[in-house]
Tab-separated table of C-alpha atoms in Angstrom:
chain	number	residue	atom	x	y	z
M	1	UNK	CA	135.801	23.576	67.251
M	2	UNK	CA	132.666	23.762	69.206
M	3	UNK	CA	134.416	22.654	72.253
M	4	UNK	CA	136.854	25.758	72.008
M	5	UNK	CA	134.038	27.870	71.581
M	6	UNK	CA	132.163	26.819	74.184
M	7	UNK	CA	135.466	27.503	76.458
M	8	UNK	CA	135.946	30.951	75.419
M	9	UNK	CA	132.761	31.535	75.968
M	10	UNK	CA	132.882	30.208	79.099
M	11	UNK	CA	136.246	31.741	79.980
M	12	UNK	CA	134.649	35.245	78.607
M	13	UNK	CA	131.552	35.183	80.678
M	14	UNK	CA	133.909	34.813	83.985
M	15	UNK	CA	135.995	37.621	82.766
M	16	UNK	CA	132.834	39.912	82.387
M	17	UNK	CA	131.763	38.884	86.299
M	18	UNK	CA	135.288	39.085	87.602
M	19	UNK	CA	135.954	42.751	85.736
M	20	UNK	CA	131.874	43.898	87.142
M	21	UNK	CA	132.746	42.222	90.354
M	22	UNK	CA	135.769	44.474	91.010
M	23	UNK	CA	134.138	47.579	89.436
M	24	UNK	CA	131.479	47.046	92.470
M	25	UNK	CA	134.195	46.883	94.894
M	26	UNK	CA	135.875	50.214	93.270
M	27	UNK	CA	132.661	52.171	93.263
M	28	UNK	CA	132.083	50.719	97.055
M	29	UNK	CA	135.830	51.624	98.180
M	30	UNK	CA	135.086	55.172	96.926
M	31	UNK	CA	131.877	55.360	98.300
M	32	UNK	CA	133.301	54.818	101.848
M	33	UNK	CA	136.264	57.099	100.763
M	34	UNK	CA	133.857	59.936	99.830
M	35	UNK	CA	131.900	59.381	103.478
M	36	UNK	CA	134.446	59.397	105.342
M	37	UNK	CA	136.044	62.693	104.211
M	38	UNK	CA	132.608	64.438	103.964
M	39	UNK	CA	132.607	67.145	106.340
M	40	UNK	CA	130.522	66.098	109.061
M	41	UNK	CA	127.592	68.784	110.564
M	42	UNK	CA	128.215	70.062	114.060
M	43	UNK	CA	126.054	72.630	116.173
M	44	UNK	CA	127.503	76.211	115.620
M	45	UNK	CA	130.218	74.694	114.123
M	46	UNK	CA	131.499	73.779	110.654
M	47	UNK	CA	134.365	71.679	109.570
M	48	UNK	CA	136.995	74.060	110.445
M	49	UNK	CA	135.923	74.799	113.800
M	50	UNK	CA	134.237	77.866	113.311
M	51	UNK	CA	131.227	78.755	113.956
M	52	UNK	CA	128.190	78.512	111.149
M	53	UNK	CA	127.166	81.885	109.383
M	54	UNK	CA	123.648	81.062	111.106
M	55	UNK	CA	124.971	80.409	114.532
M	56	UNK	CA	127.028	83.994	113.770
M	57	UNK	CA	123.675	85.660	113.130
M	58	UNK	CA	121.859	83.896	115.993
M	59	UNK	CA	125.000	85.845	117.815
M	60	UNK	CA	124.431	88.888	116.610
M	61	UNK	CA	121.262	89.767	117.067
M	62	UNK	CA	121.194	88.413	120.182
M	63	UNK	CA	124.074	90.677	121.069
M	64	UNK	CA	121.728	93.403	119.029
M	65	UNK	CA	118.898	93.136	120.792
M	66	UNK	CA	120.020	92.366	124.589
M	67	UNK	CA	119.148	95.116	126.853
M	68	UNK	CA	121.294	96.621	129.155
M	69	UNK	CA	120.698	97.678	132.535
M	70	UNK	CA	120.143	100.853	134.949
M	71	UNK	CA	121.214	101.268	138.366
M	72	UNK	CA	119.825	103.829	141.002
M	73	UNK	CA	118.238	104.092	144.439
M	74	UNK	CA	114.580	104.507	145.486
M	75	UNK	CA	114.530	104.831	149.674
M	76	UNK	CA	118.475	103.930	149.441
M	77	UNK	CA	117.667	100.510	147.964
M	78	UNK	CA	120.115	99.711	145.242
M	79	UNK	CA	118.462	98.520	141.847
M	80	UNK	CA	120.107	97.483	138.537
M	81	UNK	CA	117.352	96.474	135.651
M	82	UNK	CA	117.217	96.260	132.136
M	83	UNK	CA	116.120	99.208	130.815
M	84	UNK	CA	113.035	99.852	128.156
M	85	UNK	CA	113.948	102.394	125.583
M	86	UNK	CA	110.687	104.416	125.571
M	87	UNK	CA	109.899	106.926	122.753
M	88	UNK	CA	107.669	110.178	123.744
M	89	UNK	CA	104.148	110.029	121.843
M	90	UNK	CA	104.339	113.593	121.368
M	91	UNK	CA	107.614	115.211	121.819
M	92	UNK	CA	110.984	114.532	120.314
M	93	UNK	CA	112.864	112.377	122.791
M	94	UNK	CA	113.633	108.946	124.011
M	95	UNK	CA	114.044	108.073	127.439
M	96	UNK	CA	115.093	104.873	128.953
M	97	UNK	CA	113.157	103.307	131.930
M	98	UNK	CA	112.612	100.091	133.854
M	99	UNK	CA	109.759	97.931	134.557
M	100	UNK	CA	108.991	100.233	137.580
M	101	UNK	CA	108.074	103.198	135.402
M	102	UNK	CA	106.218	104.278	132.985
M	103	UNK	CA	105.797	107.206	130.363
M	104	UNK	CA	102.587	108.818	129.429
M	105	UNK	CA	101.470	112.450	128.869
M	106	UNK	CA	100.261	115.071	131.355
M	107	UNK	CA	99.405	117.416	129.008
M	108	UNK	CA	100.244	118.736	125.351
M	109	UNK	CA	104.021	119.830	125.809
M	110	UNK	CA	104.656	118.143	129.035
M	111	UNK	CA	105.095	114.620	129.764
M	112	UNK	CA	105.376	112.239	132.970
M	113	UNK	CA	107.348	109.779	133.967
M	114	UNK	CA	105.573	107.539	136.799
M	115	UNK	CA	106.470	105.431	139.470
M	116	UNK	CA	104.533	102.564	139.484
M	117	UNK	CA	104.198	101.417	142.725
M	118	UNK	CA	103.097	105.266	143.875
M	119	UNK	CA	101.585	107.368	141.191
M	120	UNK	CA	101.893	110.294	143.065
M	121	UNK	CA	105.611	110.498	142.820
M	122	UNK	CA	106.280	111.498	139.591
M	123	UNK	CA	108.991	113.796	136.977
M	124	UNK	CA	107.428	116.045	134.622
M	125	UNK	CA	109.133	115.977	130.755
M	126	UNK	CA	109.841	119.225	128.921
M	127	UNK	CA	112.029	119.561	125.303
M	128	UNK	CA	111.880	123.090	123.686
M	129	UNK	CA	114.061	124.032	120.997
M	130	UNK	CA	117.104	125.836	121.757
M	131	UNK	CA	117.077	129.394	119.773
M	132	UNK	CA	118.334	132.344	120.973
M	133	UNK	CA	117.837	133.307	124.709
M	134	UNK	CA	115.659	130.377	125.131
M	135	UNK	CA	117.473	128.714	128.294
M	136	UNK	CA	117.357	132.066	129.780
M	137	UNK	CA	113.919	133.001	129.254
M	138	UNK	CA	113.696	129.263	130.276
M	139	UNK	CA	115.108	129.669	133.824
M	140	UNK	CA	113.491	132.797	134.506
M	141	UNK	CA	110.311	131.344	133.631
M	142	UNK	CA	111.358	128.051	136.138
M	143	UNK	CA	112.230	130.608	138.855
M	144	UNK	CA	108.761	132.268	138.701
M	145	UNK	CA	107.285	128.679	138.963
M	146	UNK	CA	109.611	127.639	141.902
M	147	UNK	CA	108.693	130.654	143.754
M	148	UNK	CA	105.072	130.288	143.201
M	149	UNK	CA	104.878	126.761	144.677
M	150	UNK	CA	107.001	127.665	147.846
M	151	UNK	CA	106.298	128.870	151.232
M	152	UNK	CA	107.722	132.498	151.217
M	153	UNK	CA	109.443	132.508	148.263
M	154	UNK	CA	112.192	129.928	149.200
M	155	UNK	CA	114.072	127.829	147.106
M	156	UNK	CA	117.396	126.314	146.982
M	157	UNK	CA	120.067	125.602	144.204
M	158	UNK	CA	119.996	121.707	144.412
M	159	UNK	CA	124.112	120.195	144.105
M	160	UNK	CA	124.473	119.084	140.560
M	161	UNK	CA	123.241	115.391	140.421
M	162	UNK	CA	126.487	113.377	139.413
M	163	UNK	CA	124.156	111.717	136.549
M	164	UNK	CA	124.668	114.768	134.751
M	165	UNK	CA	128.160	116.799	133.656
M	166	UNK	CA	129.269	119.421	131.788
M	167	UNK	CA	130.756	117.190	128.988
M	168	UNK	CA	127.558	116.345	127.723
M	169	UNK	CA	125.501	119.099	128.583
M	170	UNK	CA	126.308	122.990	127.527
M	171	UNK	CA	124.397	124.590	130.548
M	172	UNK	CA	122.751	123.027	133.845
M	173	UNK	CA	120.828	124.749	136.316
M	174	UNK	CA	118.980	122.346	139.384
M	175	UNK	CA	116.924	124.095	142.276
M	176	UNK	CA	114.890	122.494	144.832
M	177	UNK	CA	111.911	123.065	147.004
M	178	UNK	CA	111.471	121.471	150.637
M	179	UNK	CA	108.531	120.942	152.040
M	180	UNK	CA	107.872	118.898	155.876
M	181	UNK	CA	108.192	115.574	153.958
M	182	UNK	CA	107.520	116.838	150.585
M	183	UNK	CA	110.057	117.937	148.062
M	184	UNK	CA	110.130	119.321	144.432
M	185	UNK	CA	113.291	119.339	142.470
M	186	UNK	CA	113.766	121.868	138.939
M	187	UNK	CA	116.540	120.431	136.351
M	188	UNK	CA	116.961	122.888	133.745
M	189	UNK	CA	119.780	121.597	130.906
M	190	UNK	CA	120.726	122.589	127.488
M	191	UNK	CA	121.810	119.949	125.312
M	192	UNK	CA	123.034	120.519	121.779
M	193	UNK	CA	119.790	121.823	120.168
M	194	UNK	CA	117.576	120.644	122.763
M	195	UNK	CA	116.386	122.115	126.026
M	196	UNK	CA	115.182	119.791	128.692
M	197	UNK	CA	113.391	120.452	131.773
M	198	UNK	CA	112.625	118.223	134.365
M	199	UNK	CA	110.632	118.634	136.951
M	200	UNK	CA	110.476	115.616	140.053
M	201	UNK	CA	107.913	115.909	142.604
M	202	UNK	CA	109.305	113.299	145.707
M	203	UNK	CA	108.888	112.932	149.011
M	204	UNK	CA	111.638	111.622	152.034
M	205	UNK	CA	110.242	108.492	152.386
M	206	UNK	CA	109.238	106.720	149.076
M	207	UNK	CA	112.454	108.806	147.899
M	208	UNK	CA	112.610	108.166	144.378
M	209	UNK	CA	115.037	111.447	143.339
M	210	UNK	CA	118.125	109.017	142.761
M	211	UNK	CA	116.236	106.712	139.968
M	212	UNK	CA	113.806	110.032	138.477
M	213	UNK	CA	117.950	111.408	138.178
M	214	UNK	CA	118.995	108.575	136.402
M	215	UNK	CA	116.556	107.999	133.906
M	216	UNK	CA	116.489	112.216	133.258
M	217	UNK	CA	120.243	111.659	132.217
M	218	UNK	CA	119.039	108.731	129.424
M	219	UNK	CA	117.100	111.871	127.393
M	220	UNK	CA	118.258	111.941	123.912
């Protein structure tokens, strides 16, 4: 009797390793199972191939925030670079410029946009709000000034810069003002409720009309 005993014990004992033996190998097999269909981590990527919501709004601000550029002339050198979307301290614009210009304010009501490498040439920043008879008051007022700073009187209508159009702008008038190597050039425009005036004072050899032009037409 305590022979038999002893056996079953015996015989149970290896049935309790055997059974936790296998259950080891189980838990293992699914283990390795689970690992290897875990998705696995991939840069801007996840398991389907597309890319990660954080990768996505990596994108988008990058696509946000990316500036884009502005091409025009100075002494019939072509330029095209990023722009800088300036805000006036004082009046109610923005205007977009490069690195080779800056924005800072003449006086109260008028502002200047600068060319860096020569301070002297420069475009002169006016808003005023467009009420009744204002852009005609406006250009008379522009007229007086035009014929006050030429030599008998003279001034010219200047061609309508092809930065500017009728599409976006209600009424344009443009004038200029030679002088031996000097030149002065009057852009009077009416946009929505917003009268702009620019004034650019150039010269023929630093010749910076093209760029002043461009950057005029980035008012809003």
């Amino acid at each position: 009797m305590k022979l038999k005993h002893q056996l079953f014990t015996t015989t149970l004992l290896t049935m309790i390793v055997l059974s936790a033996c296998n259950t080891d190998e189980k838990d293992n097999d699914s283990s390795t199972n689970l690992a290897d269909n875990a998705p696995v981590a991939t840069s801007g990527a996840d398991a389907t191939g597309s890319p990660s919501s954080s990768t996505q709004g990596d994108s988008d601000k990058e696509q946000t925030t990316s500036s884009t550029t502005l091409s025009y002339e100075i002494a019939g050198k072509a330029y095209s670079d990023e722009i800088i979307t300036t805000k006036s301290e004082e009046l109610n614009y923005t205007v977009s410029l490069t690195d080779k210009f800056y924005l800072t304010l003449e006086e109260p009501g008028k502002d200047l946009v600068v060319y860096k490498d020569n301070e002297a040439i420069t475009m002169r920043v006016e808003t005023f709000i467009n009420e009744d008879e204002a852009f005609e008051n406006l250009l008379l007022n522009s007229k007086d000034m035009l014929s006050a700073i030429s030599t008998n009187d003279q001034y010219n209508n200047f061609p309508l810069p092809k930065q500017f159009n009728l599409n976006k702008y209600a009424k344009i008038e443009s004038y200029i003002v030679e002088y031996e190597s000097d030149k002065v050039i009057l852009l009077l425009l009416e946009k929505d409720d917003l009268i702009i005036r620019l004034t650019l004072f150039d010269d023929y050899i630093t010749n910076v009309t093209d760029a002043f032009l461009q950057i005029g037409a980035t008012i809003e």
